[in-house]
Amino acid sequence: MNTLSIVIPALNEAENLPAVMASIPFAELKDEGWDTEVLVVDNGSTDGTGDVARTLGARVVSQPARGYGNAYRAGFGAATGDIIATGDADRTYPFDALPRLLRTLVAHDVEFMTTNRLVGGNSEAMKPSHSLGNHVLSAISRTLFRNDLRDSQSGMWVFRRYVWQRLDVRSTGMSFSQEIKNAATRAGYRYVEIPIEYRKRGGQVKLNAFRDGTENLRQLFEHHLRRTRPVLRPAVATAGREYTDRGVAVQGYEGV
């Protein structure tokens, strides 16, 4: 069996976790050859998030130092799967799409997959101010890092665990999301961006658009000036796939 770790950061998401866990297609993943574990990172919750996660069958990782990046560092450090998939605990990300995303990752030999929420049909799930901020930050990120990613802020990724072990990612907060994408693509890992469905959030919105947007902007320029050592790997030549020093261009992938 292939091994998959689903890492979910959670801060006071007890009310959302039952729906999130129910959306993970464990049976389909098993049928397709995936031995799956779910890690919920309790990021200093006060509503019993960790206890709820345990009753639902998740392995709970405690990270009292709050911050999106801090939570992911703890989760990735505890993950045992060869492949790591992520998504928030607020019901916005389509965990039910994981079998299709994994098929694309394997079929095209992708090392780092990210997702694009900024596509038609998702507008009602995101506040206009947040949508505008995402578009602006993504445009700046594309300009600085030249990786053509349309959604630099998406929090759903599927990647090979060794990629994380070799990246220099420093953000402790929300800017972790853009930094891990830009670090992976700049280092030369084979990557692809897949459109996904984005859903309305359950519970309280925790994002502070001005504060987090300002910090993300600062981090983009700091990261752009940082030196990055490119990854070294044997040359790959596979019929039907186009590899470049900027990643992998996937043609005819299965949309989600």
PDB file of N, CA and C in Angstrom, residues 15 36 38-39 59-60 66 69 75 82 106 139 162 182 192 202 210 224 230-231 235 244 250:
ATOM      1  N   GLU A  15     -16.792  22.155  16.194  1.00  0.00           N
ATOM      2  CA  GLU A  15     -18.090  22.015  15.528  1.00  0.00           C
ATOM      3  C   GLU A  15     -17.963  21.607  14.072  1.00  0.00           C
ATOM      4  N   THR A  36      -4.187   5.303   4.868  1.00  0.00           N
ATOM      5  CA  THR A  36      -4.369   6.706   5.215  1.00  0.00           C
ATOM      6  C   THR A  36      -4.428   6.948   6.714  1.00  0.00           C
ATOM      7  N   VAL A  38      -4.991  10.349   9.492  1.00  0.00           N
ATOM      8  CA  VAL A  38      -5.391  11.744   9.603  1.00  0.00           C
ATOM      9  C   VAL A  38      -4.786  12.316  10.875  1.00  0.00           C
ATOM     10  N   LEU A  39      -4.062  13.413  10.725  1.00  0.00           N
ATOM     11  CA  LEU A  39      -3.482  14.115  11.858  1.00  0.00           C
ATOM     12  C   LEU A  39      -4.172  15.468  11.995  1.00  0.00           C
ATOM     13  N   ARG A  59      -5.482  11.148  14.661  1.00  0.00           N
ATOM     14  CA  ARG A  59      -4.355  11.269  15.588  1.00  0.00           C
ATOM     15  C   ARG A  59      -4.157  12.747  15.867  1.00  0.00           C
ATOM     16  N   VAL A  60      -4.113  13.118  17.131  1.00  0.00           N
ATOM     17  CA  VAL A  60      -4.024  14.528  17.495  1.00  0.00           C
ATOM     18  C   VAL A  60      -2.583  14.904  17.816  1.00  0.00           C
ATOM     19  N   ARG A  66       0.470  29.189  18.791  1.00  0.00           N
ATOM     20  CA  ARG A  66      -0.498  29.439  17.733  1.00  0.00           C
ATOM     21  C   ARG A  66       0.150  29.996  16.474  1.00  0.00           C
ATOM     22  N   GLY A  69       1.483  28.446  10.313  1.00  0.00           N
ATOM     23  CA  GLY A  69       2.749  27.795  10.003  1.00  0.00           C
ATOM     24  C   GLY A  69       3.246  26.920  11.131  1.00  0.00           C
ATOM     25  N   GLY A  75       2.531  19.247  12.440  1.00  0.00           N
ATOM     26  CA  GLY A  75       1.854  18.169  11.734  1.00  0.00           C
ATOM     27  C   GLY A  75       2.760  17.438  10.768  1.00  0.00           C
ATOM     28  N   ASP A  82       4.282   8.675   2.993  1.00  0.00           N
ATOM     29  CA  ASP A  82       5.186   9.110   1.922  1.00  0.00           C
ATOM     30  C   ASP A  82       4.603  10.318   1.192  1.00  0.00           C
ATOM     31  N   VAL A 106       0.281  10.903  -9.096  1.00  0.00           N
ATOM     32  CA  VAL A 106       1.014   9.697  -9.446  1.00  0.00           C
ATOM     33  C   VAL A 106       1.192   9.574 -10.956  1.00  0.00           C
ATOM     34  N   ALA A 139      -0.995  37.706  -7.867  1.00  0.00           N
ATOM     35  CA  ALA A 139      -0.358  38.381  -8.997  1.00  0.00           C
ATOM     36  C   ALA A 139       1.060  38.827  -8.635  1.00  0.00           C
ATOM     37  N   TYR A 162       9.384  14.022   1.211  1.00  0.00           N
ATOM     38  CA  TYR A 162      10.774  14.446   1.123  1.00  0.00           C
ATOM     39  C   TYR A 162      10.906  15.896   0.656  1.00  0.00           C
ATOM     40  N   ASN A 182       6.087  28.751  -3.047  1.00  0.00           N
ATOM     41  CA  ASN A 182       7.186  29.440  -3.724  1.00  0.00           C
ATOM     42  C   ASN A 182       8.527  28.771  -3.455  1.00  0.00           C
ATOM     43  N   VAL A 192       2.434  21.188 -10.042  1.00  0.00           N
ATOM     44  CA  VAL A 192       1.269  21.473 -10.855  1.00  0.00           C
ATOM     45  C   VAL A 192       0.230  22.138  -9.961  1.00  0.00           C
ATOM     46  N   GLY A 202     -17.605  26.966   7.732  1.00  0.00           N
ATOM     47  CA  GLY A 202     -18.460  26.734   8.876  1.00  0.00           C
ATOM     48  C   GLY A 202     -17.872  27.423  10.103  1.00  0.00           C
ATOM     49  N   PHE A 210      -6.607  42.567   6.641  1.00  0.00           N
ATOM     50  CA  PHE A 210      -5.577  43.618   6.568  1.00  0.00           C
ATOM     51  C   PHE A 210      -4.272  43.149   7.188  1.00  0.00           C
ATOM     52  N   HIS A 224      11.658  36.613  -1.685  1.00  0.00           N
ATOM     53  CA  HIS A 224      12.216  36.855  -3.016  1.00  0.00           C
ATOM     54  C   HIS A 224      13.708  37.180  -2.954  1.00  0.00           C
ATOM     55  N   PRO A 230      18.995  25.150  -5.419  1.00  0.00           N
ATOM     56  CA  PRO A 230      18.120  24.285  -6.229  1.00  0.00           C
ATOM     57  C   PRO A 230      18.297  22.821  -5.865  1.00  0.00           C
ATOM     58  N   VAL A 231      17.222  22.053  -5.987  1.00  0.00           N
ATOM     59  CA  VAL A 231      17.269  20.637  -5.695  1.00  0.00           C
ATOM     60  C   VAL A 231      18.062  19.916  -6.777  1.00  0.00           C
ATOM     61  N   ALA A 235      18.229  13.285 -14.086  1.00  0.00           N
ATOM     62  CA  ALA A 235      17.369  13.744 -15.174  1.00  0.00           C
ATOM     63  C   ALA A 235      16.261  12.732 -15.400  1.00  0.00           C
ATOM     64  N   THR A 244      10.523  20.915 -17.116  1.00  0.00           N
ATOM     65  CA  THR A 244      11.382  22.074 -17.277  1.00  0.00           C
ATOM     66  C   THR A 244      11.985  22.400 -15.923  1.00  0.00           C
ATOM     67  N   VAL A 250       1.615  19.777 -16.924  1.00  0.00           N
ATOM     68  CA  VAL A 250       0.728  18.613 -17.048  1.00  0.00           C
ATOM     69  C   VAL A 250      -0.321  18.890 -18.110  1.00  0.00           C
TER      70      VAL A 250
END
